[in-house]
N, CA, C and O atoms as a GROMACS GRO file, in nm:
protein
  408
    1MET      N    1  -3.494   1.376   2.561
    1MET     CA    2  -3.337   1.316   2.509
    1MET      C    3  -3.244   1.400   2.646
    1MET      O    4  -3.242   1.521   2.664
    2GLU      N    5  -3.179   1.305   2.723
    2GLU     CA    6  -3.117   1.303   2.830
    2GLU      C    7  -2.954   1.376   2.777
    2GLU      O    8  -2.927   1.340   2.662
    3PRO      N    9  -2.884   1.438   2.817
    3PRO     CA   10  -2.735   1.455   2.768
    3PRO      C   11  -2.661   1.283   2.784
    3PRO      O   12  -2.619   1.217   2.689
    4VAL      N   13  -2.661   1.247   2.902
    4VAL     CA   14  -2.596   1.107   2.954
    4VAL      C   15  -2.590   0.998   2.882
    4VAL      O   16  -2.489   0.929   2.867
    5ASP      N   17  -2.748   0.969   2.814
    5ASP     CA   18  -2.756   0.873   2.786
    5ASP      C   19  -2.716   0.852   2.590
    5ASP      O   20  -2.724   0.755   2.516
    6ILE      N   21  -2.665   1.025   2.564
    6ILE     CA   22  -2.639   0.986   2.422
    6ILE      C   23  -2.509   0.993   2.440
    6ILE      O   24  -2.449   0.916   2.366
    7PHE      N   25  -2.424   1.071   2.526
    7PHE     CA   26  -2.301   1.021   2.543
    7PHE      C   27  -2.233   0.850   2.564
    7PHE      O   28  -2.133   0.790   2.524
    8LYS      N   29  -2.377   0.814   2.666
    8LYS     CA   30  -2.377   0.720   2.709
    8LYS      C   31  -2.338   0.568   2.537
    8LYS      O   32  -2.271   0.466   2.515
    9ALA      N   33  -2.424   0.649   2.478
    9ALA     CA   34  -2.486   0.514   2.351
    9ALA      C   35  -2.393   0.580   2.230
    9ALA      O   36  -2.417   0.533   2.118
   10LEU      N   37  -2.296   0.677   2.235
   10LEU     CA   38  -2.232   0.718   2.129
   10LEU      C   39  -2.017   0.724   2.174
   10LEU      O   40  -1.915   0.745   2.109
   11GLY      N   41  -2.052   0.690   2.326
   11GLY     CA   42  -1.951   0.550   2.309
   11GLY      C   43  -1.928   0.431   2.313
   11GLY      O   44  -1.975   0.372   2.410
   12ASN      N   45  -1.862   0.364   2.230
   12ASN     CA   46  -1.914   0.276   2.168
   12ASN      C   47  -1.822   0.235   2.043
   12ASN      O   48  -1.812   0.337   1.975
   13GLU      N   49  -1.765   0.150   1.995
   13GLU     CA   50  -1.710   0.204   1.860
   13GLU      C   51  -1.871   0.170   1.794
   13GLU      O   52  -1.931   0.278   1.790
   14THR      N   53  -1.936   0.086   1.755
   14THR     CA   54  -1.996  -0.059   1.704
   14THR      C   55  -2.129   0.089   1.685
   14THR      O   56  -2.172   0.145   1.584
   15ARG      N   57  -2.146   0.100   1.770
   15ARG     CA   58  -2.296   0.224   1.763
   15ARG      C   59  -2.202   0.310   1.667
   15ARG      O   60  -2.238   0.287   1.551
   16LEU      N   61  -2.118   0.382   1.669
   16LEU     CA   62  -2.037   0.509   1.619
   16LEU      C   63  -2.076   0.434   1.501
   16LEU      O   64  -2.160   0.471   1.420
   17GLN      N   65  -2.014   0.333   1.497
   17GLN     CA   66  -1.986   0.322   1.270
   17GLN      C   67  -2.158   0.244   1.251
   17GLN      O   68  -2.158   0.149   1.172
   18ILE      N   69  -2.239   0.263   1.288
   18ILE     CA   70  -2.438   0.230   1.318
   18ILE      C   71  -2.402   0.318   1.225
   18ILE      O   72  -2.343   0.306   1.117
   19LEU      N   73  -2.464   0.439   1.304
   19LEU     CA   74  -2.504   0.585   1.250
   19LEU      C   75  -2.407   0.636   1.211
   19LEU      O   76  -2.454   0.749   1.204
   20GLN      N   77  -2.241   0.655   1.156
   20GLN     CA   78  -2.166   0.639   1.075
   20GLN      C   79  -2.280   0.581   0.894
   20GLN      O   80  -2.324   0.632   0.790
   21TRP      N   81  -2.277   0.479   0.950
   21TRP     CA   82  -2.362   0.418   0.791
   21TRP      C   83  -2.526   0.470   0.761
   21TRP      O   84  -2.590   0.464   0.656
   22LEU      N   85  -2.566   0.526   0.903
   22LEU     CA   86  -2.728   0.517   0.825
   22LEU      C   87  -2.699   0.680   0.789
   22LEU      O   88  -2.812   0.730   0.787
   23LYS      N   89  -2.573   0.816   0.752
   23LYS     CA   90  -2.619   0.878   0.712
   23LYS      C   91  -2.570   0.871   0.605
   23LYS      O   92  -2.486   0.960   0.586
   24GLU      N   93  -2.579   0.828   0.552
   24GLU     CA   94  -2.526   0.761   0.345
   24GLU      C   95  -2.640   0.643   0.390
   24GLU      O   96  -2.748   0.692   0.357
   25PRO      N   97  -2.651   0.581   0.418
   25PRO     CA   98  -2.736   0.409   0.433
   25PRO      C   99  -2.682   0.396   0.300
   25PRO      O  100  -2.563   0.366   0.302
   26GLU      N  101  -2.741   0.413   0.164
   26GLU     CA  102  -2.729   0.388  -0.015
   26GLU      C  103  -2.662   0.351  -0.017
   26GLU      O  104  -2.655   0.266  -0.105
   27LYS      N  105  -2.515   0.374   0.089
   27LYS     CA  106  -2.353   0.360  -0.016
   27LYS      C  107  -2.329   0.229   0.084
   27LYS      O  108  -2.227   0.165   0.058
   28HIS      N  109  -2.401   0.186   0.182
   28HIS     CA  110  -2.343   0.075   0.276
   28HIS      C  111  -2.436   0.010   0.296
   28HIS      O  112  -2.385  -0.073   0.372
   29PHE      N  113  -2.534  -0.018   0.286
   29PHE     CA  114  -2.636  -0.115   0.252
   29PHE      C  115  -2.684  -0.156   0.129
   29PHE      O  116  -2.676  -0.085   0.029
   30THR      N  117  -2.746  -0.298   0.130
   30THR     CA  118  -2.747  -0.315  -0.003
   30THR      C  119  -2.937  -0.285  -0.053
   30THR      O  120  -3.019  -0.255   0.034
   31PRO      N  121  -2.962  -0.294  -0.150
   31PRO     CA  122  -3.157  -0.257  -0.154
   31PRO      C  123  -3.195  -0.340  -0.131
   31PRO      O  124  -3.150  -0.454  -0.147
   32GLN      N  125  -3.346  -0.286  -0.060
   32GLN     CA  126  -3.450  -0.356  -0.004
   32GLN      C  127  -3.559  -0.370  -0.057
   32GLN      O  128  -3.573  -0.293  -0.152
   33PRO      N  129  -3.695  -0.472  -0.025
   33PRO     CA  130  -3.793  -0.488  -0.126
   33PRO      C  131  -3.805  -0.345  -0.136
   33PRO      O  132  -3.761  -0.250  -0.071
   34ALA      N  133  -3.892  -0.362  -0.258
   34ALA     CA  134  -3.962  -0.250  -0.338
   34ALA      C  135  -4.037  -0.170  -0.199
   34ALA      O  136  -4.011  -0.054  -0.170
   35GLU      N  137  -4.130  -0.256  -0.123
   35GLU     CA  138  -4.186  -0.143  -0.041
   35GLU      C  139  -4.123  -0.099   0.054
   35GLU      O  140  -4.209  -0.054   0.129
   36VAL      N  141  -4.032  -0.084   0.097
   36VAL     CA  142  -3.946   0.021   0.207
   36VAL      C  143  -3.755  -0.012   0.174
   36VAL      O  144  -3.656  -0.048   0.237
   37SER      N  145  -3.791   0.030   0.037
   37SER     CA  146  -3.709   0.084  -0.093
   37SER      C  147  -3.590   0.237  -0.042
   37SER      O  148  -3.481   0.269  -0.088
   38ASP      N  149  -3.661   0.288   0.052
   38ASP     CA  150  -3.606   0.378   0.042
   38ASP      C  151  -3.593   0.436   0.125
   38ASP      O  152  -3.691   0.488   0.177
   39PHE      N  153  -3.434   0.458   0.189
   39PHE     CA  154  -3.322   0.417   0.328
   39PHE      C  155  -3.392   0.621   0.393
   39PHE      O  156  -3.396   0.649   0.513
   40GLN      N  157  -3.420   0.692   0.317
   40GLN     CA  158  -3.449   0.771   0.359
   40GLN      C  159  -3.534   0.789   0.422
   40GLN      O  160  -3.519   0.805   0.543
   41GLU      N  161  -3.637   0.792   0.374
   41GLU     CA  162  -3.781   0.747   0.443
   41GLU      C  163  -3.805   0.686   0.517
   41GLU      O  164  -3.852   0.759   0.605
   42VAL      N  165  -3.808   0.550   0.561
   42VAL     CA  166  -3.844   0.431   0.590
   42VAL      C  167  -3.714   0.382   0.690
   42VAL      O  168  -3.740   0.317   0.791
   43GLY      N  169  -3.608   0.409   0.664
   43GLY     CA  170  -3.445   0.345   0.714
   43GLY      C  171  -3.359   0.276   0.687
   43GLY      O  172  -3.278   0.333   0.614
   44VAL      N  173  -3.312   0.085   0.731
   44VAL     CA  174  -3.208   0.030   0.710
   44VAL      C  175  -3.359  -0.102   0.792
   44VAL      O  176  -3.449  -0.077   0.873
   45CYS      N  177  -3.324  -0.226   0.722
   45CYS     CA  178  -3.345  -0.341   0.816
   45CYS      C  179  -3.263  -0.336   0.923
   45CYS      O  180  -3.165  -0.262   0.916
   46VAL      N  181  -3.285  -0.404   1.030
   46VAL     CA  182  -3.230  -0.498   1.146
   46VAL      C  183  -3.172  -0.644   1.108
   46VAL      O  184  -3.127  -0.733   1.180
   47THR      N  185  -3.180  -0.640   1.048
   47THR     CA  186  -3.119  -0.758   1.002
   47THR      C  187  -3.025  -0.726   0.877
   47THR      O  188  -2.916  -0.781   0.865
   48GLN      N  189  -3.048  -0.682   0.833
   48GLN     CA  190  -2.899  -0.554   0.745
   48GLN      C  191  -2.752  -0.505   0.875
   48GLN      O  192  -2.630  -0.502   0.860
   49PHE      N  193  -2.800  -0.488   0.940
   49PHE     CA  194  -2.696  -0.476   1.049
   49PHE      C  195  -2.606  -0.588   1.075
   49PHE      O  196  -2.485  -0.601   1.057
   50HIS      N  197  -2.720  -0.688   1.138
   50HIS     CA  198  -2.690  -0.760   1.178
   50HIS      C  199  -2.481  -0.880   1.098
   50HIS      O  200  -2.374  -0.935   1.123
   51GLU      N  201  -2.589  -0.830   0.995
   51GLU     CA  202  -2.458  -0.910   0.881
   51GLU      C  203  -2.394  -0.806   0.836
   51GLU      O  204  -2.317  -0.871   0.766
   52LYS      N  205  -2.359  -0.690   0.817
   52LYS     CA  206  -2.263  -0.629   0.788
   52LYS      C  207  -2.180  -0.577   0.963
   52LYS      O  208  -2.096  -0.488   0.978
   53LEU      N  209  -2.226  -0.648   1.049
   53LEU     CA  210  -2.134  -0.588   1.185
   53LEU      C  211  -2.096  -0.747   1.224
   53LEU      O  212  -2.015  -0.749   1.316
   54GLY      N  213  -2.119  -0.825   1.197
   54GLY     CA  214  -2.040  -1.021   1.161
   54GLY      C  215  -2.114  -1.007   1.249
   54GLY      O  216  -2.023  -0.932   1.285
   55VAL      N  217  -2.229  -0.998   1.365
   55VAL     CA  218  -2.303  -1.007   1.490
   55VAL      C  219  -2.408  -1.124   1.465
   55VAL      O  220  -2.456  -1.188   1.371
   56THR      N  221  -2.417  -1.112   1.629
   56THR     CA  222  -2.597  -1.186   1.621
   56THR      C  223  -2.721  -1.063   1.536
   56THR      O  224  -2.709  -0.947   1.498
   57GLN      N  225  -2.811  -1.142   1.536
   57GLN     CA  226  -2.902  -1.008   1.524
   57GLN      C  227  -2.906  -0.995   1.677
   57GLN      O  228  -2.825  -0.909   1.714
   58SER      N  229  -2.983  -1.061   1.792
   58SER     CA  230  -2.975  -0.958   1.909
   58SER      C  231  -2.860  -0.888   1.913
   58SER      O  232  -2.856  -0.766   1.896
   59THR      N  233  -2.750  -0.969   1.937
   59THR     CA  234  -2.638  -0.837   1.943
   59THR      C  235  -2.687  -0.674   1.870
   59THR      O  236  -2.688  -0.563   1.924
   60ALA      N  237  -2.715  -0.704   1.764
   60ALA     CA  238  -2.714  -0.608   1.626
   60ALA      C  239  -2.816  -0.497   1.731
   60ALA      O  240  -2.807  -0.382   1.774
   61SER      N  241  -2.898  -0.595   1.736
   61SER     CA  242  -3.055  -0.513   1.826
   61SER      C  243  -3.056  -0.477   1.910
   61SER      O  244  -3.143  -0.394   1.935
   62GLN      N  245  -2.952  -0.516   2.018
   62GLN     CA  246  -2.915  -0.435   2.157
   62GLN      C  247  -2.857  -0.289   2.113
   62GLN      O  248  -2.893  -0.178   2.152
   63HIS      N  249  -2.792  -0.313   2.053
   63HIS     CA  250  -2.682  -0.192   1.967
   63HIS      C  251  -2.770  -0.084   1.925
   63HIS      O  252  -2.714   0.026   1.921
   64LEU      N  253  -2.939  -0.088   1.882
   64LEU     CA  254  -2.928  -0.036   1.800
   64LEU      C  255  -3.120   0.014   1.892
   64LEU      O  256  -3.193   0.105   1.852
   65SER      N  257  -3.153  -0.092   2.026
   65SER     CA  258  -3.205  -0.008   2.112
   65SER      C  259  -3.151   0.109   2.201
   65SER      O  260  -3.223   0.181   2.270
   66ILE      N  261  -3.010   0.119   2.189
   66ILE     CA  262  -2.936   0.166   2.268
   66ILE      C  263  -2.918   0.316   2.209
   66ILE      O  264  -2.877   0.403   2.286
   67LEU      N  265  -2.943   0.343   2.097
   67LEU     CA  266  -2.961   0.435   2.025
   67LEU      C  267  -3.104   0.454   2.045
   67LEU      O  268  -3.151   0.486   2.154
   68LEU      N  269  -3.163   0.436   1.956
   68LEU     CA  270  -3.339   0.394   1.988
   68LEU      C  271  -3.326   0.512   2.112
   68LEU      O  272  -3.322   0.634   2.101
   69ARG      N  273  -3.317   0.401   2.267
   69ARG     CA  274  -3.334   0.493   2.333
   69ARG      C  275  -3.276   0.655   2.402
   69ARG      O  276  -3.343   0.747   2.448
   70ALA      N  277  -3.183   0.646   2.391
   70ALA     CA  278  -3.083   0.810   2.359
   70ALA      C  279  -3.185   0.921   2.220
   70ALA      O  280  -3.177   1.044   2.226
   71GLY      N  281  -3.236   0.881   2.156
   71GLY     CA  282  -3.304   0.945   2.123
   71GLY      C  283  -3.246   0.957   1.944
   71GLY      O  284  -3.322   1.006   1.860
   72LEU      N  285  -3.120   0.911   1.911
   72LEU     CA  286  -3.058   0.894   1.817
   72LEU      C  287  -3.074   0.841   1.659
   72LEU      O  288  -3.035   0.879   1.549
   73LEU      N  289  -3.164   0.718   1.716
   73LEU     CA  290  -3.251   0.678   1.610
   73LEU      C  291  -3.413   0.670   1.583
   73LEU      O  292  -3.483   0.701   1.679
   74THR      N  293  -3.444   0.651   1.526
   74THR     CA  294  -3.665   0.640   1.510
   74THR      C  295  -3.628   0.483   1.443
   74THR      O  296  -3.535   0.450   1.370
   75SER      N  297  -3.748   0.398   1.503
   75SER     CA  298  -3.783   0.307   1.384
   75SER      C  299  -3.921   0.269   1.349
   75SER      O  300  -4.010   0.341   1.393
   76ARG      N  301  -3.948   0.182   1.288
   76ARG     CA  302  -4.092   0.159   1.246
   76ARG      C  303  -4.081  -0.021   1.165
   76ARG      O  304  -3.991  -0.066   1.095
   77ARG      N  305  -4.212  -0.089   1.210
   77ARG     CA  306  -4.225  -0.219   1.167
   77ARG      C  307  -4.337  -0.200   1.080
   77ARG      O  308  -4.432  -0.122   1.089
   78PHE      N  309  -4.302  -0.297   0.982
   78PHE     CA  310  -4.339  -0.335   0.878
   78PHE      C  311  -4.368  -0.504   0.825
   78PHE      O  312  -4.314  -0.571   0.738
   79GLY      N  313  -4.454  -0.528   0.901
   79GLY     CA  314  -4.446  -0.666   0.858
   79GLY      C  315  -4.403  -0.744   0.996
   79GLY      O  316  -4.496  -0.741   1.076
   80LYS      N  317  -4.297  -0.807   1.040
   80LYS     CA  318  -4.250  -0.839   1.132
   80LYS      C  319  -4.083  -0.802   1.129
   80LYS      O  320  -4.009  -0.832   1.223
   81TYR      N  321  -4.034  -0.733   1.009
   81TYR     CA  322  -3.960  -0.652   1.077
   81TYR      C  323  -3.940  -0.486   1.059
   81TYR      O  324  -3.983  -0.405   0.977
   82THR      N  325  -3.842  -0.472   1.192
   82THR     CA  326  -3.859  -0.322   1.209
   82THR      C  327  -3.717  -0.213   1.167
   82THR      O  328  -3.615  -0.237   1.232
   83TYR      N  329  -3.710  -0.118   1.082
   83TYR     CA  330  -3.637  -0.047   1.020
   83TYR      C  331  -3.541   0.136   1.100
   83TYR      O  332  -3.582   0.232   1.036
   84TYR      N  333  -3.480   0.160   1.165
   84TYR     CA  334  -3.412   0.215   1.176
   84TYR      C  335  -3.327   0.312   1.105
   84TYR      O  336  -3.224   0.272   1.049
   85LYS      N  337  -3.374   0.477   1.104
   85LYS     CA  338  -3.298   0.555   1.056
   85LYS      C  339  -3.290   0.660   1.129
   85LYS      O  340  -3.366   0.681   1.224
   86ARG      N  341  -3.177   0.752   1.087
   86ARG     CA  342  -3.130   0.847   1.208
   86ARG      C  343  -3.187   0.965   1.218
   86ARG      O  344  -3.179   1.019   1.108
   87ASN      N  345  -3.260   1.055   1.319
   87ASN     CA  346  -3.331   1.075   1.378
   87ASN      C  347  -3.214   1.220   1.373
   87ASN      O  348  -3.118   1.248   1.446
   88GLU      N  349  -3.269   1.284   1.261
   88GLU     CA  350  -3.110   1.449   1.260
   88GLU      C  351  -3.170   1.573   1.375
   88GLU      O  352  -3.104   1.661   1.430
   89GLU      N  353  -3.281   1.551   1.384
   89GLU     CA  354  -3.315   1.615   1.515
   89GLU      C  355  -3.226   1.620   1.627
   89GLU      O  356  -3.136   1.692   1.669
   90ALA      N  357  -3.303   1.492   1.665
   90ALA     CA  358  -3.234   1.525   1.770
   90ALA      C  359  -3.022   1.510   1.798
   90ALA      O  360  -2.955   1.501   1.901
   91PHE      N  361  -2.975   1.514   1.632
   91PHE     CA  362  -2.850   1.522   1.586
   91PHE      C  363  -2.778   1.650   1.630
   91PHE      O  364  -2.674   1.688   1.684
   92GLN      N  365  -2.903   1.700   1.570
   92GLN     CA  366  -2.929   1.874   1.574
   92GLN      C  367  -2.940   1.986   1.737
   92GLN      O  368  -2.909   2.103   1.761
   93GLN      N  369  -2.998   1.879   1.815
   93GLN     CA  370  -2.996   1.964   1.915
   93GLN      C  371  -2.866   1.877   2.042
   93GLN      O  372  -2.808   1.916   2.143
   94ALA      N  373  -2.869   1.778   1.981
   94ALA     CA  374  -2.622   1.723   2.086
   94ALA      C  375  -2.618   1.799   2.043
   94ALA      O  376  -2.676   1.873   2.123
   95LYS      N  377  -2.576   1.887   1.923
   95LYS     CA  378  -2.525   1.961   1.913
   95LYS      C  379  -2.548   2.125   1.977
   95LYS      O  380  -2.450   2.196   2.001
   96GLU      N  381  -2.634   2.155   1.991
   96GLU     CA  382  -2.696   2.212   2.110
   96GLU      C  383  -2.579   2.221   2.268
   96GLU      O  384  -2.481   2.288   2.303
   97ILE      N  385  -2.667   2.108   2.326
   97ILE     CA  386  -2.639   2.073   2.368
   97ILE      C  387  -2.454   2.069   2.443
   97ILE      O  388  -2.389   2.095   2.544
   98ILE      N  389  -2.446   2.020   2.316
   98ILE     CA  390  -2.239   2.012   2.327
   98ILE      C  391  -2.181   2.190   2.391
   98ILE      O  392  -2.123   2.225   2.494
   99GLY      N  393  -2.227   2.260   2.280
   99GLY     CA  394  -2.241   2.420   2.205
   99GLY      C  395  -2.249   2.487   2.252
   99GLY      O  396  -2.185   2.592   2.239
  100HIS      N  397  -2.379   2.449   2.381
  100HIS     CA  398  -2.436   2.586   2.519
  100HIS      C  399  -2.378   2.496   2.676
  100HIS      O  400  -2.343   2.531   2.789
  101GLU      N  401  -2.394   2.372   2.609
  101GLU     CA  402  -2.410   2.370   2.833
  101GLU      C  403  -2.285   2.292   2.865
  101GLU      O  404  -2.246   2.241   2.970
  102ILE      N  405  -2.231   2.299   2.739
  102ILE     CA  406  -2.074   2.187   2.803
  102ILE      C  407  -1.944   2.268   2.710
  102ILE      O  408  -1.828   2.230   2.720
   0.00000   0.00000   0.00000
């Protein structure tokens, strides 16, 4: 995880919104199919992001990809869909970088 990648990812209002929603996904997203219903364990399906953001699926995927490359999200595939959740360990590391290196 490179600090510059984290700061680039966080430098966009839409991506910040995604991270805020994923902090408490059960409050911000509709229930998912039973096999992937645990938001904290599995994450949120990409289709829910594009619907909630009011953007195309490819635009939502671009934002999620940037957050994923920065290490702030993890992803998991179930069938043809990808699910995303916060990488809390990365947030802890980012806090340490900010607290110690900057």
